[in-house]
PDB file of C-alpha atoms in Angstrom:
ATOM      1  CA  MET A1391      12.525  15.063  22.615  1.00 71.00           C
ATOM      2  CA  LYS A1392      13.378  17.428  19.780  1.00 81.00           C
ATOM      3  CA  LYS A1393      13.171  15.883  16.332  1.00 89.00           C
ATOM      4  CA  GLN A1394      16.355  15.554  14.310  1.00 91.00           C
ATOM      5  CA  ILE A1395      15.667  16.313  10.659  1.00 97.00           C
ATOM      6  CA  VAL A1396      18.313  15.824   7.979  1.00 98.00           C
ATOM      7  CA  PRO A1397      16.996  17.647   4.892  1.00 97.00           C
ATOM      8  CA  PRO A1398      17.067  16.233   1.367  1.00 98.00           C
ATOM      9  CA  PRO A1399      18.619  15.371  -0.947  1.00 98.00           C
ATOM     10  CA  TRP A1400      20.016  12.170   0.512  1.00 98.00           C
ATOM     11  CA  LYS A1401      22.597   9.838  -0.962  1.00 98.00           C
ATOM     12  CA  LEU A1402      22.616   6.301   0.424  1.00 98.00           C
ATOM     13  CA  ASN A1403      24.450   3.056  -0.202  1.00 98.00           C
ATOM     14  CA  GLY A1404      24.333  -0.459   1.174  1.00 98.00           C
ATOM     15  CA  ARG A1405      22.748  -3.817   0.407  1.00 98.00           C
ATOM     16  CA  GLY A1406      19.243  -5.190   0.375  1.00 98.00           C
ATOM     17  CA  TYR A1407      16.533  -7.588  -0.785  1.00 98.00           C
ATOM     18  CA  ILE A1408      13.544  -6.838  -3.004  1.00 97.00           C
ATOM     19  CA  PHE A1409      10.736  -9.420  -3.172  1.00 98.00           C
ATOM     20  CA  VAL A1410       7.924  -8.925  -5.680  1.00 97.00           C
ATOM     21  CA  TYR A1411       4.297 -10.022  -5.184  1.00 97.00           C
ATOM     22  CA  LYS A1412       0.898  -9.815  -6.885  1.00 97.00           C
ATOM     23  CA  PHE A1413      -1.609  -9.142  -4.109  1.00 96.00           C
ATOM     24  CA  ASN A1414      -5.356  -9.414  -4.493  1.00 94.00           C
ATOM     25  CA  LYS A1415      -7.684  -6.647  -3.394  1.00 92.00           C
ATOM     26  CA  ASN A1416      -9.037  -8.622  -0.443  1.00 94.00           C
ATOM     27  CA  PHE A1417      -5.534  -9.134   0.978  1.00 96.00           C
ATOM     28  CA  ILE A1418      -4.755  -5.424   0.720  1.00 95.00           C
ATOM     29  CA  GLN A1419      -8.079  -4.400   2.254  1.00 92.00           C
ATOM     30  CA  ASN A1420      -7.445  -6.670   5.256  1.00 94.00           C
ATOM     31  CA  ASN A1421      -3.662  -6.499   5.567  1.00 96.00           C
ATOM     32  CA  GLY A1422      -2.292  -3.616   3.506  1.00 96.00           C
ATOM     33  CA  PHE A1423      -2.349  -0.902   6.205  1.00 96.00           C
ATOM     34  CA  ILE A1424      -4.474   1.401   4.066  1.00 91.00           C
ATOM     35  CA  ASN A1425      -6.948   3.022   6.438  1.00 75.00           C
ATOM     36  CA  LEU A1426     -10.632   2.675   5.655  1.00 57.00           C
ATOM     37  CA  GLY A1427     -11.973   5.995   4.444  1.00 60.00           C
ATOM     38  CA  SER A1428      -8.505   7.125   3.427  1.00 73.00           C
ATOM     39  CA  LYS A1429      -8.072   9.209   0.291  1.00 84.00           C
ATOM     40  CA  LEU A1430      -5.389   6.679  -0.679  1.00 88.00           C
ATOM     41  CA  GLN A1431      -6.910   3.930  -2.866  1.00 92.00           C
ATOM     42  CA  TYR A1432      -5.317   0.661  -3.962  1.00 94.00           C
ATOM     43  CA  THR A1433      -5.457   0.152  -7.735  1.00 94.00           C
ATOM     44  CA  GLY A1434      -3.496  -3.086  -8.266  1.00 94.00           C
ATOM     45  CA  GLY A1435      -0.269  -3.958  -9.999  1.00 94.00           C
ATOM     46  CA  PHE A1436       2.809  -5.581  -8.502  1.00 95.00           C
ATOM     47  CA  GLY A1437       3.715  -4.964  -4.877  1.00 96.00           C
ATOM     48  CA  SER A1438       6.856  -5.685  -2.908  1.00 97.00           C
ATOM     49  CA  ILE A1439       8.625  -5.932   0.396  1.00 98.00           C
ATOM     50  CA  MET A1440      12.157  -4.654   0.834  1.00 98.00           C
ATOM     51  CA  ILE A1441      14.733  -5.380   3.513  1.00 98.00           C
ATOM     52  CA  VAL A1442      17.659  -2.988   3.434  1.00 98.00           C
ATOM     53  CA  GLU A1443      20.871  -2.450   5.339  1.00 98.00           C
ATOM     54  CA  TYR A1444      22.056   1.080   4.626  1.00 98.00           C
ATOM     55  CA  LYS A1445      25.772   1.271   5.278  1.00 98.00           C
ATOM     56  CA  ASN A1446      25.880   5.030   4.721  1.00 98.00           C
ATOM     57  CA  SER A1447      23.342   7.829   4.377  1.00 98.00           C
ATOM     58  CA  ASN A1448      23.041  11.520   5.200  1.00 98.00           C
ATOM     59  CA  ALA A1449      21.470  10.395   8.485  1.00 98.00           C
ATOM     60  CA  GLY A1450      24.060   7.698   9.182  1.00 98.00           C
ATOM     61  CA  PRO A1451      23.720   3.909   8.836  1.00 98.00           C
ATOM     62  CA  TYR A1452      20.332   2.275   9.503  1.00 98.00           C
ATOM     63  CA  ASP A1453      18.221  -0.760   8.612  1.00 98.00           C
ATOM     64  CA  GLU A1454      14.816  -0.804   6.955  1.00 98.00           C
ATOM     65  CA  LEU A1455      11.829  -3.081   6.277  1.00 98.00           C
ATOM     66  CA  LEU A1456       9.021  -1.777   4.058  1.00 98.00           C
ATOM     67  CA  PHE A1457       5.827  -2.832   2.285  1.00 98.00           C
ATOM     68  CA  ILE A1458       4.450  -1.485  -1.001  1.00 97.00           C
ATOM     69  CA  PRO A1459       1.004  -2.919  -1.838  1.00 96.00           C
ATOM     70  CA  GLY A1460       1.178  -1.975  -5.516  1.00 95.00           C
ATOM     71  CA  LYS A1461      -0.063   1.131  -7.243  1.00 95.00           C
ATOM     72  CA  THR A1462      -2.259   3.564  -5.371  1.00 94.00           C
ATOM     73  CA  LYS A1463      -4.409   6.509  -6.380  1.00 94.00           C
ATOM     74  CA  ILE A1464      -4.650   9.851  -4.598  1.00 92.00           C
ATOM     75  CA  GLN A1465      -7.054  12.208  -6.339  1.00 90.00           C
ATOM     76  CA  ASN A1466      -5.922  11.996  -9.993  1.00 91.00           C
ATOM     77  CA  TYR A1467      -2.396  10.713  -9.253  1.00 95.00           C
ATOM     78  CA  THR A1468      -1.471   7.026  -9.601  1.00 95.00           C
ATOM     79  CA  ASN A1469       1.955   5.878  -8.403  1.00 96.00           C
ATOM     80  CA  TYR A1470       3.437   3.628  -5.698  1.00 96.00           C
ATOM     81  CA  SER A1471       3.063   4.196  -1.954  1.00 96.00           C
ATOM     82  CA  ILE A1472       4.781   2.742   1.102  1.00 97.00           C
ATOM     83  CA  THR A1473       2.052   1.836   3.593  1.00 96.00           C
ATOM     84  CA  LYS A1474       4.174   0.133   6.276  1.00 97.00           C
ATOM     85  CA  ILE A1475       7.832   0.746   7.079  1.00 98.00           C
ATOM     86  CA  TYR A1476      10.206   0.189   9.989  1.00 98.00           C
ATOM     87  CA  VAL A1477      13.698   1.594  10.449  1.00 98.00           C
ATOM     88  CA  SER A1478      16.316   1.190  13.142  1.00 98.00           C
ATOM     89  CA  THR A1479      17.070   4.830  14.048  1.00 98.00           C
ATOM     90  CA  GLN A1480      14.912   7.702  15.263  1.00 97.00           C
ATOM     91  CA  ILE A1481      16.657  10.218  13.013  1.00 98.00           C
ATOM     92  CA  SER A1482      15.550   8.164  10.000  1.00 98.00           C
ATOM     93  CA  VAL A1483      11.977   8.062  11.370  1.00 98.00           C
ATOM     94  CA  ASP A1484      11.797  11.832  11.873  1.00 98.00           C
ATOM     95  CA  SER A1485      13.540  12.726   8.625  1.00 98.00           C
ATOM     96  CA  GLY A1486      11.570  10.253   6.518  1.00 98.00           C
ATOM     97  CA  ARG A1487       8.248  11.630   7.699  1.00 97.00           C
ATOM     98  CA  GLU A1488       9.223  15.284   7.428  1.00 97.00           C
ATOM     99  CA  ASN A1489      11.112  15.101   4.132  1.00 98.00           C
ATOM    100  CA  TRP A1490       9.082  12.659   2.020  1.00 98.00           C
ATOM    101  CA  GLY A1491       5.920  11.861   3.995  1.00 97.00           C
ATOM    102  CA  ILE A1492       7.075   8.266   4.539  1.00 97.00           C
ATOM    103  CA  PRO A1493       5.345   6.821   7.663  1.00 96.00           C
ATOM    104  CA  LYS A1494       8.450   5.322   9.275  1.00 98.00           C
ATOM    105  CA  GLU A1495       8.326   3.597  12.674  1.00 98.00           C
ATOM    106  CA  ILE A1496      11.161   2.549  14.961  1.00 98.00           C
ATOM    107  CA  SER A1497      12.189  -1.076  15.496  1.00 98.00           C
ATOM    108  CA  TYR A1498      15.294  -3.200  15.959  1.00 98.00           C
ATOM    109  CA  PHE A1499      16.933  -5.477  13.391  1.00 98.00           C
ATOM    110  CA  SER A1500      19.272  -8.453  13.451  1.00 98.00           C
ATOM    111  CA  PHE A1501      21.078 -10.190  10.583  1.00 98.00           C
ATOM    112  CA  GLU A1502      22.329 -13.732  11.231  1.00 98.00           C
ATOM    113  CA  ASN A1503      24.631 -15.199   8.590  1.00 97.00           C
ATOM    114  CA  LEU A1504      24.151 -18.938   8.021  1.00 97.00           C
ATOM    115  CA  ASP A1505      26.736 -19.037   5.250  1.00 96.00           C
ATOM    116  CA  GLN A1506      27.979 -16.720   2.486  1.00 94.00           C
ATOM    117  CA  LYS A1507      24.691 -16.918   0.567  1.00 96.00           C
ATOM    118  CA  ARG A1508      22.060 -17.471   3.266  1.00 98.00           C
ATOM    119  CA  GLU A1509      20.908 -15.459   6.298  1.00 98.00           C
ATOM    120  CA  ILE A1510      18.072 -14.980   8.762  1.00 98.00           C
ATOM    121  CA  ILE A1511      16.747 -11.452   9.231  1.00 98.00           C
ATOM    122  CA  ARG A1512      14.644 -10.518  12.255  1.00 98.00           C
ATOM    123  CA  VAL A1513      12.750  -7.328  12.998  1.00 98.00           C
ATOM    124  CA  GLY A1514      11.153  -6.629  16.358  1.00 98.00           C
ATOM    125  CA  ARG A1515       9.749  -4.161  18.821  1.00 94.00           C
ATOM    126  CA  ASP A1516       9.455  -4.214  22.615  1.00 88.00           C
ATOM    127  CA  LYS A1517      11.366  -7.505  22.821  1.00 87.00           C
ATOM    128  CA  GLU A1518       8.916  -9.194  20.404  1.00 96.00           C
ATOM    129  CA  ILE A1519      10.070 -10.458  17.014  1.00 98.00           C
ATOM    130  CA  PHE A1520       7.277  -9.725  14.525  1.00 98.00           C
ATOM    131  CA  PHE A1521       9.118 -10.443  11.271  1.00 98.00           C
ATOM    132  CA  GLU A1522      11.543 -13.301  10.646  1.00 98.00           C
ATOM    133  CA  VAL A1523      12.696 -14.510   7.259  1.00 98.00           C
ATOM    134  CA  GLU A1524      15.324 -16.929   5.991  1.00 98.00           C
ATOM    135  CA  VAL A1525      16.662 -15.849   2.611  1.00 98.00           C
ATOM    136  CA  SER A1526      19.383 -16.860   0.194  1.00 98.00           C
ATOM    137  CA  HIS A1527      20.856 -15.514  -3.005  1.00 98.00           C
ATOM    138  CA  SER A1528      22.834 -16.796  -5.963  1.00 97.00           C
ATOM    139  CA  ASN A1529      26.236 -15.540  -7.076  1.00 93.00           C
ATOM    140  CA  PHE A1530      25.454 -14.603 -10.702  1.00 95.00           C
ATOM    141  CA  TYR A1531      25.408 -10.794 -10.590  1.00 97.00           C
ATOM    142  CA  PHE A1532      24.203  -8.319 -13.184  1.00 97.00           C
ATOM    143  CA  PRO A1533      23.849  -4.515 -13.249  1.00 96.00           C
ATOM    144  CA  ILE A1534      20.546  -2.933 -12.219  1.00 96.00           C
ATOM    145  CA  THR A1535      19.343   0.654 -12.496  1.00 95.00           C
ATOM    146  CA  THR A1536      16.138   2.629 -11.978  1.00 90.00           C
ATOM    147  CA  ARG A1537      16.664   4.178 -15.424  1.00 83.00           C
ATOM    148  CA  LEU A1538      15.186   0.988 -16.915  1.00 75.00           C
ATOM    149  CA  LEU A1539      12.195   0.923 -14.544  1.00 73.00           C
ATOM    150  CA  PRO A1540      11.645   4.342 -12.977  1.00 79.00           C
ATOM    151  CA  ILE A1541       9.506   4.210  -9.824  1.00 86.00           C
ATOM    152  CA  LYS A1542       7.774   7.255  -8.393  1.00 94.00           C
ATOM    153  CA  LEU A1543       6.554   7.334  -4.804  1.00 97.00           C
ATOM    154  CA  GLN A1544       3.519   9.271  -3.643  1.00 96.00           C
ATOM    155  CA  GLN A1545       2.926   9.545   0.084  1.00 95.00           C
ATOM    156  CA  LEU A1546      -0.130  10.996   1.792  1.00 93.00           C
ATOM    157  CA  TYR A1547       0.957  12.688   5.017  1.00 92.00           C
ATOM    158  CA  ASN A1548      -0.422  15.603   7.070  1.00 90.00           C
ATOM    159  CA  HIS A1549      -2.949  16.557   4.361  1.00 90.00           C
ATOM    160  CA  ARG A1550      -0.243  16.830   1.742  1.00 94.00           C
ATOM    161  CA  ILE A1551       0.947  14.583  -1.099  1.00 96.00           C
ATOM    162  CA  TYR A1552       4.701  14.024  -1.399  1.00 97.00           C
ATOM    163  CA  PHE A1553       5.979  12.922  -4.829  1.00 98.00           C
ATOM    164  CA  THR A1554       9.508  11.487  -4.956  1.00 97.00           C
ATOM    165  CA  GLN A1555      11.308  10.233  -8.061  1.00 95.00           C
ATOM    166  CA  PHE A1556      14.302   8.438  -6.573  1.00 94.00           C
ATOM    167  CA  LYS A1557      17.274   7.169  -8.558  1.00 95.00           C
ATOM    168  CA  GLY A1558      19.484   4.163  -7.980  1.00 96.00           C
ATOM    169  CA  ASN A1559      21.871   1.619  -9.417  1.00 96.00           C
ATOM    170  CA  GLY A1560      23.760  -1.400  -8.219  1.00 97.00           C
ATOM    171  CA  ARG A1561      24.766  -5.010  -8.692  1.00 97.00           C
ATOM    172  CA  ALA A1562      21.969  -7.587  -8.390  1.00 97.00           C
ATOM    173  CA  THR A1563      21.449 -11.328  -8.240  1.00 98.00           C
ATOM    174  CA  PHE A1564      18.416 -13.518  -7.690  1.00 98.00           C
ATOM    175  CA  ALA A1565      17.135 -14.144  -4.160  1.00 98.00           C
ATOM    176  CA  LYS A1566      14.730 -16.593  -2.557  1.00 98.00           C
ATOM    177  CA  ILE A1567      12.605 -16.784   0.597  1.00 98.00           C
ATOM    178  CA  HIS A1568      12.870 -20.158   2.336  1.00 98.00           C
ATOM    179  CA  GLN A1569      10.837 -19.486   5.482  1.00 98.00           C
ATOM    180  CA  ILE A1570       8.935 -16.440   6.665  1.00 98.00           C
ATOM    181  CA  ASN A1571       7.010 -15.749   9.875  1.00 98.00           C
ATOM    182  CA  ILE A1572       5.086 -12.518  10.469  1.00 98.00           C
ATOM    183  CA  ILE A1573       2.743 -11.188  13.157  1.00 98.00           C
ATOM    184  CA  PRO A1574       0.007  -9.477  11.075  1.00 97.00           C
ATOM    185  CA  ASN A1575      -0.649  -6.687  13.580  1.00 96.00           C
ATOM    186  CA  PHE A1576       2.787  -5.320  12.731  1.00 98.00           C
ATOM    187  CA  PHE A1577       3.346  -6.167   9.072  1.00 98.00           C
ATOM    188  CA  PRO A1578       1.385  -7.689   6.160  1.00 98.00           C
ATOM    189  CA  PRO A1579       1.572 -11.520   6.381  1.00 98.00           C
ATOM    190  CA  VAL A1580       3.156 -12.126   2.990  1.00 98.00           C
ATOM    191  CA  GLY A1581       4.375 -15.563   1.916  1.00 96.00           C
ATOM    192  CA  LYS A1582       6.926 -16.611  -0.658  1.00 94.00           C
ATOM    193  CA  ALA A1583       7.390 -14.117  -3.464  1.00 98.00           C
ATOM    194  CA  LEU A1584       6.959 -14.353  -7.231  1.00 97.00           C
ATOM    195  CA  PHE A1585      10.647 -13.530  -7.486  1.00 95.00           C
ATOM    196  CA  GLY A1586      13.346 -11.778  -5.532  1.00 97.00           C
ATOM    197  CA  LEU A1587      16.546  -9.829  -6.007  1.00 97.00           C
ATOM    198  CA  TYR A1588      19.513  -9.277  -3.755  1.00 98.00           C
ATOM    199  CA  VAL A1589      21.380  -6.035  -4.528  1.00 97.00           C
ATOM    200  CA  ASP A1590      24.901  -5.589  -3.160  1.00 98.00           C
ATOM    201  CA  PRO A1591      26.175  -2.961  -3.373  1.00 98.00           C
ATOM    202  CA  PHE A1592      23.718  -0.273  -4.404  1.00 97.00           C
ATOM    203  CA  GLU A1593      23.585   3.515  -4.453  1.00 97.00           C
ATOM    204  CA  LEU A1594      20.375   5.541  -4.070  1.00 97.00           C
ATOM    205  CA  GLU A1595      19.511   9.209  -4.263  1.00 97.00           C
ATOM    206  CA  PHE A1596      16.356  10.610  -2.655  1.00 97.00           C
ATOM    207  CA  PRO A1597      15.827  14.158  -3.982  1.00 97.00           C
ATOM    208  CA  VAL A1598      13.809  17.061  -2.692  1.00 98.00           C
ATOM    209  CA  PRO A1599      10.185  15.979  -3.270  1.00 98.00           C
ATOM    210  CA  THR A1600       7.398  17.800  -5.017  1.00 98.00           C
ATOM    211  CA  ILE A1601       4.652  18.571  -2.485  1.00 97.00           C
ATOM    212  CA  LYS A1602       1.006  19.342  -3.218  1.00 96.00           C
ATOM    213  CA  ASN A1603      -1.714  20.214  -0.727  1.00 94.00           C
ATOM    214  CA  LEU A1604      -4.523  17.708  -0.523  1.00 87.00           C
ATOM    215  CA  GLU A1605      -7.657  19.096  -2.134  1.00 79.00           C
TER     216      GLU A1605
END
């Protein structure tokens, strides 16, 4: 099947959860999906998981689950890297890999509302649910923007390093994980987070990346 690539820049909007963690080196070595012998090295810092429902994007609507272990080093560059990520459409898989070196994989998502502030999110593949989380959020919202905390991604893909400085803003409130079940072969078995945010709505812009050949 021919790949469908939607070139950058992309503008996206939707809603999503961000949960922040402090992982130890042993957890990342065993569960962080950083290949042994890889030129990508874990250096510490705060990591996160994100669960996103994109209502609109240049590639259409899609859902996303991703894992960032913390900061990583490639050669002399230290930034953040996504080491595991699932999305709900093939066009997002193909475009994410080609445009920004993001190692997206296909899966299916379901969002079950329990009430206005609580829901269960499930992610699966081949009829097997490998990620299930019950989350809730408050109703005290405040503005949020990447201008206050700029985050730069660096992705190692096909012997090249992709650097992406994305921009975003939205309306956030605090979020909480109540229960979480994960099959570790598919996704890092994280527990309850240090803290969480629910952002609804948000707007993101993924620009054309800077690409360097791996030395």
